[in-house]
Amino acid sequence: GQRAQGAPLHFLCRIGSSANPELIPEVLQVNDLPLADLHSLLARYALQLQLVPNDTPIPGSFWGDPEAGVIGSTVYVRSDTPVHSLLHEACHLIVLPPERRALVHTDASDSALEEDATCYLQIVLADELDGVGRERLMADMDAWGYSFRLGSARAWFEHDAEDARHWLLQRGLLPAHAA
């Protein structure tokens, strides 16, 4: 869709490690899915998945525990890491060229369009995981506190994400079912 010059594409607001655990919404977590499926999905993009022990700080986590972390081409998670967080951080790495990917530590994005492409791709890749799918992932994103100008992940994805989709298509980063 069209947006005013300089208008933000969306804002990401996440619950960090200082959040009251009783207020953290119920979302799909890494422990809800077969680890082999997660490893396989990331391996298709030359990424590694590293499971760290529970109650251990997650290396490279921008938002703090239990959110996923990134260092180089590795995505770090615990069993209580939300699936949306794992996908989001993995997609940050997927959208980067290999020379930039190697330099990543904690913060992987440097543009609003890259951030949007990351969000778009994480929604699309949710369809690649049995038991997740885009509908559930978008609901989890909204429950967790991702904030989009149109009010929800679904509204953004369906009505305001054409630039992100186009960016991904230009780089050959969308799976065949989504292109």
Coordinates of N, CA, C and O in Angstrom, one line a residue, residues 25-142:
P25 N 2.5 -13.7 27.2 CA 1.4 -14.5 26.6 C 1.8 -15.9 26.2 O 2.9 -16.2 26.1
E26 N 0.7 -16.7 26.1 CA 1.0 -18.1 25.7 C 1.1 -18.1 24.2 O 0.2 -17.7 23.4
V27 N 2.3 -18.5 23.7 CA 2.6 -18.6 22.3 C 3.3 -19.9 22.1 O 3.9 -20.5 23.0
L28 N 3.4 -20.3 20.8 CA 4.1 -21.5 20.5 C 5.6 -21.3 20.9 O 6.2 -20.3 20.6
Q29 N 6.2 -22.3 21.5 CA 7.6 -22.3 21.9 C 8.4 -23.4 21.2 O 7.8 -24.3 20.6
V30 N 9.7 -23.2 21.2 CA 10.6 -24.2 20.5 C 10.2 -25.6 21.0 O 10.2 -26.5 20.2
N31 N 10.0 -25.8 22.3 CA 9.7 -27.1 22.8 C 8.4 -27.7 22.3 O 8.1 -28.8 22.6
D32 N 7.5 -26.9 21.6 CA 6.3 -27.4 21.1 C 6.5 -28.1 19.7 O 5.5 -28.6 19.2
L33 N 7.7 -28.0 19.1 CA 7.9 -28.5 17.8 C 9.1 -29.4 17.8 O 10.0 -29.3 18.6
P34 N 9.1 -30.4 16.8 CA 10.3 -31.3 16.7 C 11.5 -30.4 16.4 O 11.5 -29.7 15.4
L35 N 12.6 -30.6 17.1 CA 13.8 -29.8 16.9 C 14.4 -30.1 15.5 O 14.9 -29.3 14.8
A36 N 14.2 -31.4 15.0 CA 14.6 -31.7 13.7 C 14.0 -30.9 12.6 O 14.7 -30.5 11.6
D37 N 12.7 -30.5 12.8 CA 12.0 -29.7 11.8 C 12.6 -28.3 11.8 O 12.8 -27.7 10.7
L38 N 13.0 -27.8 12.9 CA 13.6 -26.4 13.0 C 15.0 -26.4 12.4 O 15.3 -25.5 11.7
H39 N 15.8 -27.4 12.8 CA 17.1 -27.5 12.2 C 17.0 -27.6 10.7 O 17.8 -27.0 10.0
S40 N 16.1 -28.4 10.2 CA 16.0 -28.6 8.7 C 15.6 -27.3 8.0 O 16.2 -27.0 7.0
L41 N 14.7 -26.6 8.6 CA 14.3 -25.3 8.0 C 15.4 -24.3 7.9 O 15.7 -23.7 6.9
L42 N 16.1 -24.2 9.0 CA 17.3 -23.2 9.0 C 18.4 -23.7 8.1 O 19.0 -22.9 7.4
A43 N 18.6 -25.0 8.0 CA 19.7 -25.6 7.2 C 19.5 -25.2 5.7 O 20.5 -25.1 5.0
R44 N 18.3 -25.2 5.3 CA 18.0 -24.8 3.9 C 18.5 -23.4 3.5 O 18.7 -23.1 2.4
Y45 N 18.8 -22.6 4.5 CA 19.3 -21.3 4.3 C 20.8 -21.1 4.9 O 21.2 -20.0 5.1
A46 N 21.4 -22.3 5.0 CA 22.8 -22.3 5.5 C 22.9 -21.7 6.9 O 23.9 -21.0 7.2
L47 N 21.9 -21.9 7.7 CA 21.9 -21.4 9.1 C 22.0 -22.6 10.1 O 21.5 -23.6 9.8
Q48 N 22.6 -22.3 11.3 CA 22.6 -23.3 12.3 C 21.7 -22.9 13.4 O 21.5 -21.7 13.7
L49 N 21.1 -23.9 14.1 CA 20.3 -23.7 15.3 C 21.0 -24.3 16.4 O 21.4 -25.4 16.4
Q50 N 21.2 -23.4 17.5 CA 21.9 -23.9 18.7 C 20.9 -23.8 19.9 O 20.5 -22.7 20.2
L51 N 20.6 -24.9 20.5 CA 19.8 -24.9 21.7 C 20.6 -24.8 22.9 O 21.6 -25.5 23.1
V52 N 20.4 -23.8 23.7 CA 21.1 -23.5 24.9 C 20.3 -24.0 26.1 O 19.1 -24.1 26.0
P53 N 20.9 -24.4 27.2 CA 20.2 -24.9 28.3 C 19.2 -23.9 28.9 O 19.5 -22.7 28.9
N54 N 18.1 -24.4 29.4 CA 17.1 -23.5 30.1 C 17.9 -22.8 31.3 O 18.8 -23.3 31.8
D55 N 17.4 -21.7 31.6 CA 18.0 -20.8 32.7 C 19.4 -20.4 32.4 O 20.1 -20.0 33.3
T56 N 19.7 -20.4 31.1 CA 21.0 -19.9 30.6 C 20.7 -18.7 29.8 O 19.8 -18.8 28.9
P57 N 21.4 -17.6 29.9 CA 21.2 -16.5 29.0 C 21.4 -16.9 27.6 O 22.3 -17.7 27.2
I58 N 20.6 -16.4 26.7 CA 20.6 -16.7 25.3 C 21.7 -15.8 24.6 O 21.5 -14.5 24.6
P59 N 22.7 -16.3 24.0 CA 23.7 -15.5 23.4 C 23.1 -14.7 22.2 O 22.3 -15.2 21.5
G60 N 23.5 -13.5 22.0 CA 23.1 -12.7 20.9 C 21.6 -12.3 20.9 O 21.1 -11.8 19.8
S61 N 21.0 -12.3 22.0 CA 19.5 -11.9 22.1 C 19.4 -10.4 22.2 O 19.8 -9.9 23.2
F62 N 18.8 -9.8 21.2 CA 18.6 -8.3 21.3 C 17.6 -7.9 22.3 O 17.8 -7.0 23.0
W63 N 16.5 -8.7 22.4 CA 15.4 -8.4 23.3 C 15.6 -9.0 24.7 O 14.8 -8.7 25.6
G64 N 16.6 -9.9 24.9 CA 16.7 -10.6 26.2 C 15.9 -11.9 26.2 O 15.1 -12.2 25.3
D65 N 16.2 -12.7 27.2 CA 15.5 -14.0 27.3 C 14.0 -13.8 27.5 O 13.6 -12.8 28.1
P66 N 13.2 -14.7 26.9 CA 13.6 -15.9 26.2 C 13.7 -15.8 24.7 O 13.6 -16.7 24.0
E67 N 13.9 -14.5 24.2 CA 13.9 -14.3 22.8 C 15.2 -14.9 22.2 O 16.3 -14.9 22.8
A68 N 15.1 -15.3 20.9 CA 16.2 -15.9 20.2 C 17.3 -14.9 20.0 O 17.1 -13.7 20.1
G69 N 18.5 -15.4 19.8 CA 19.7 -14.6 19.6 C 20.4 -15.0 18.3 O 20.2 -16.1 17.8
V70 N 21.2 -14.1 17.7 CA 21.9 -14.3 16.5 C 23.4 -13.9 16.6 O 23.7 -12.8 17.1
I71 N 24.2 -14.8 16.2 CA 25.7 -14.5 16.1 C 26.1 -15.2 14.8 O 26.0 -16.4 14.8
G72 N 26.6 -14.4 13.9 CA 27.1 -15.0 12.6 C 25.9 -15.7 11.9 O 24.8 -15.1 11.8
S73 N 26.0 -16.9 11.6 CA 24.9 -17.7 10.9 C 24.3 -18.7 11.9 O 23.6 -19.6 11.4
T74 N 24.4 -18.4 13.2 CA 23.8 -19.3 14.2 C 22.6 -18.5 14.9 O 22.8 -17.4 15.3
V75 N 21.5 -19.2 15.0 CA 20.4 -18.7 15.8 C 20.4 -19.5 17.1 O 20.3 -20.8 17.1
Y76 N 20.4 -18.8 18.2 CA 20.4 -19.4 19.5 C 19.0 -19.3 20.2 O 18.4 -18.3 20.1
V77 N 18.6 -20.4 20.7 CA 17.3 -20.5 21.4 C 17.4 -21.4 22.6 O 18.3 -22.2 22.8
R78 N 16.4 -21.3 23.5 CA 16.1 -22.2 24.6 C 14.8 -22.9 24.2 O 14.1 -22.5 23.3
S79 N 14.4 -23.9 25.0 CA 13.2 -24.6 24.8 C 12.0 -23.6 25.0 O 10.9 -23.8 24.4
D80 N 12.2 -22.6 25.8 CA 11.0 -21.6 26.1 C 11.1 -20.4 25.1 O 10.3 -19.5 25.3
T81 N 11.9 -20.4 24.1 CA 12.0 -19.4 23.1 C 10.7 -19.5 22.3 O 10.4 -20.5 21.7
P82 N 10.0 -18.3 22.1 CA 8.9 -18.4 21.2 C 9.3 -18.7 19.7 O 10.3 -18.2 19.3
V83 N 8.5 -19.5 19.0 CA 8.7 -19.8 17.7 C 8.8 -18.6 16.8 O 9.6 -18.5 15.9
H84 N 7.9 -17.6 17.1 CA 8.0 -16.4 16.3 C 9.3 -15.7 16.4 O 9.8 -15.1 15.4
S85 N 9.9 -15.7 17.5 CA 11.2 -15.1 17.8 C 12.3 -15.9 17.0 O 13.2 -15.2 16.4
L86 N 12.3 -17.2 17.1 CA 13.3 -18.0 16.3 C 13.2 -17.6 14.9 O 14.2 -17.4 14.2
L87 N 11.9 -17.6 14.3 CA 11.8 -17.3 12.9 C 12.2 -15.9 12.6 O 12.8 -15.7 11.5
H88 N 11.8 -15.0 13.4 CA 12.2 -13.6 13.1 C 13.7 -13.4 13.1 O 14.2 -12.8 12.1
E89 N 14.4 -13.9 14.0 CA 15.9 -13.8 14.0 C 16.5 -14.6 12.9 O 17.5 -14.1 12.3
A90 N 16.0 -15.8 12.6 CA 16.5 -16.5 11.4 C 16.3 -15.7 10.2 O 17.2 -15.6 9.3
C91 N 15.1 -15.1 10.0 CA 14.8 -14.3 8.8 C 15.7 -13.1 8.7 O 16.1 -12.7 7.6
H92 N 16.1 -12.5 9.8 CA 17.1 -11.4 9.8 C 18.3 -11.9 9.1 O 18.9 -11.2 8.2
L93 N 18.8 -13.1 9.4 CA 20.0 -13.6 8.8 C 19.8 -14.0 7.3 O 20.6 -13.8 6.4
I94 N 18.6 -14.6 7.0 CA 18.3 -15.0 5.6 C 18.3 -13.8 4.7 O 18.8 -14.0 3.5
V95 N 17.8 -12.7 5.1 CA 17.7 -11.5 4.2 C 19.1 -10.9 4.0 O 19.2 -10.0 3.1
L96 N 20.1 -11.2 4.8 CA 21.4 -10.6 4.6 C 22.3 -11.4 3.6 O 22.3 -12.6 3.6
P97 N 23.1 -10.6 2.9 CA 24.1 -11.3 2.0 C 25.1 -12.0 2.9 O 25.3 -11.5 4.1
P98 N 25.7 -13.1 2.5 CA 26.7 -13.8 3.3 C 27.8 -13.0 4.0 O 28.1 -13.2 5.1
E99 N 28.3 -12.0 3.3 CA 29.4 -11.2 3.9 C 28.9 -10.3 5.0 O 29.6 -10.1 6.0
R100 N 27.6 -9.9 5.0 CA 27.1 -9.2 6.2 C 26.6 -10.2 7.3 O 26.8 -9.9 8.5
R101 N 26.2 -11.3 6.9 CA 25.7 -12.3 7.9 C 26.9 -12.7 8.8 O 26.7 -12.8 10.0
A102 N 28.0 -12.9 8.3 CA 29.2 -13.3 9.1 C 29.5 -12.3 10.2 O 30.1 -12.6 11.2
L103 N 29.1 -11.0 10.0 CA 29.5 -10.0 11.0 C 28.4 -9.7 12.0 O 28.6 -8.9 12.9
V104 N 27.3 -10.4 11.9 CA 26.2 -10.2 12.8 C 26.5 -10.7 14.2 O 27.0 -11.8 14.4
H105 N 26.1 -9.8 15.2 CA 26.2 -10.2 16.6 C 25.1 -9.4 17.3 O 25.2 -8.1 17.4
T106 N 24.0 -10.0 17.6 CA 22.8 -9.5 18.3 C 21.9 -8.6 17.5 O 20.7 -8.9 17.5
D107 N 22.4 -7.6 16.8 CA 21.5 -6.7 16.0 C 21.8 -6.9 14.5 O 22.8 -6.6 14.0
A108 N 20.8 -7.4 13.8 CA 21.0 -7.8 12.4 C 20.4 -6.9 11.4 O 20.6 -7.1 10.2
S109 N 19.6 -5.9 11.8 CA 18.9 -5.1 10.8 C 19.4 -3.7 10.8 O 19.7 -3.1 11.8
D110 N 19.5 -3.1 9.6 CA 19.9 -1.7 9.5 C 19.0 -0.8 8.7 O 19.4 0.3 8.3
S111 N 17.8 -1.4 8.3 CA 16.9 -0.5 7.5 C 15.5 -1.0 7.8 O 15.2 -2.2 8.2
A112 N 14.5 -0.1 7.7 CA 13.1 -0.4 7.9 C 12.6 -1.4 6.9 O 11.9 -2.3 7.2
L113 N 13.1 -1.3 5.6 CA 12.6 -2.2 4.6 C 13.1 -3.6 4.9 O 12.4 -4.6 4.7
E114 N 14.4 -3.7 5.3 CA 15.0 -5.0 5.7 C 14.2 -5.6 6.9 O 13.9 -6.8 6.9
E115 N 13.8 -4.8 7.8 CA 13.0 -5.3 9.0 C 11.6 -5.8 8.5 O 11.1 -6.8 8.9
D116 N 11.0 -5.0 7.6 CA 9.7 -5.5 7.0 C 9.9 -6.8 6.2 O 9.0 -7.7 6.3
A117 N 10.9 -6.9 5.5 CA 11.2 -8.2 4.7 C 11.3 -9.3 5.7 O 10.9 -10.4 5.4
T118 N 12.0 -9.1 6.8 CA 12.2 -10.1 7.8 C 10.8 -10.5 8.4 O 10.6 -11.7 8.5
C119 N 10.0 -9.6 8.7 CA 8.6 -9.9 9.2 C 7.8 -10.7 8.2 O 7.1 -11.7 8.5
Y120 N 7.9 -10.2 7.0 CA 7.1 -10.9 5.9 C 7.6 -12.3 5.8 O 6.8 -13.3 5.7
L121 N 8.9 -12.5 5.7 CA 9.4 -13.9 5.5 C 9.2 -14.8 6.7 O 8.9 -16.0 6.5
Q122 N 9.2 -14.3 7.9 CA 8.9 -15.1 9.0 C 7.5 -15.6 9.0 O 7.2 -16.8 9.3
I123 N 6.5 -14.8 8.5 CA 5.1 -15.3 8.3 C 5.0 -16.3 7.3 O 4.4 -17.4 7.5
V124 N 5.7 -16.1 6.2 CA 5.7 -17.1 5.1 C 6.3 -18.4 5.5 O 5.8 -19.5 5.3
L125 N 7.5 -18.4 6.2 CA 8.2 -19.6 6.6 C 7.4 -20.4 7.7 O 7.6 -21.6 7.8
A126 N 6.5 -19.7 8.4 CA 5.7 -20.4 9.4 C 4.9 -21.5 8.7 O 4.6 -22.6 9.3
D127 N 4.5 -21.3 7.4 CA 3.8 -22.4 6.7 C 4.6 -23.6 6.4 O 4.1 -24.7 6.1
E128 N 5.9 -23.5 6.6 CA 6.8 -24.6 6.4 C 7.0 -25.5 7.6 O 7.6 -26.6 7.5
L129 N 6.4 -25.1 8.7 CA 6.5 -25.9 10.0 C 5.2 -26.4 10.3 O 4.2 -25.7 10.6
D130 N 5.1 -27.8 10.4 CA 3.9 -28.5 10.8 C 3.5 -28.0 12.2 O 4.4 -27.9 13.1
G131 N 2.2 -27.6 12.4 CA 1.8 -27.2 13.7 C 1.9 -25.7 13.9 O 1.6 -25.2 15.0
V132 N 2.4 -25.0 12.9 CA 2.6 -23.5 13.1 C 1.7 -22.9 12.0 O 0.5 -22.6 12.3
G133 N 2.2 -22.5 10.9 CA 1.4 -21.9 9.8 C 1.3 -20.4 10.1 O 1.4 -19.9 11.2
R134 N 1.0 -19.7 9.0 CA 1.0 -18.2 9.1 C -0.1 -17.7 10.0 O 0.1 -16.7 10.7
E135 N -1.3 -18.3 10.0 CA -2.3 -17.8 10.9 C -1.9 -17.8 12.4 O -2.1 -16.8 13.1
R136 N -1.4 -18.9 12.8 CA -1.0 -19.1 14.2 C 0.2 -18.1 14.5 O 0.2 -17.5 15.5
L137 N 1.1 -18.0 13.6 CA 2.3 -17.2 13.8 C 1.8 -15.7 13.9 O 2.3 -15.0 14.8
M138 N 0.9 -15.2 13.0 CA 0.5 -13.9 13.1 C -0.2 -13.6 14.4 O -0.1 -12.5 15.0
A139 N -1.0 -14.6 14.9 CA -1.7 -14.4 16.2 C -0.7 -14.3 17.3 O -0.9 -13.5 18.2
D140 N 0.3 -15.2 17.2 CA 1.4 -15.1 18.3 C 2.1 -13.8 18.2 O 2.5 -13.2 19.3
M141 N 2.4 -13.3 17.0 CA 3.1 -12.0 16.9 C 2.3 -10.9 17.6 O 2.8 -10.1 18.3
D142 N 1.0 -10.9 17.3 CA 0.1 -9.9 17.9 C 0.0 -10.0 19.4 O 0.1 -9.1 20.2

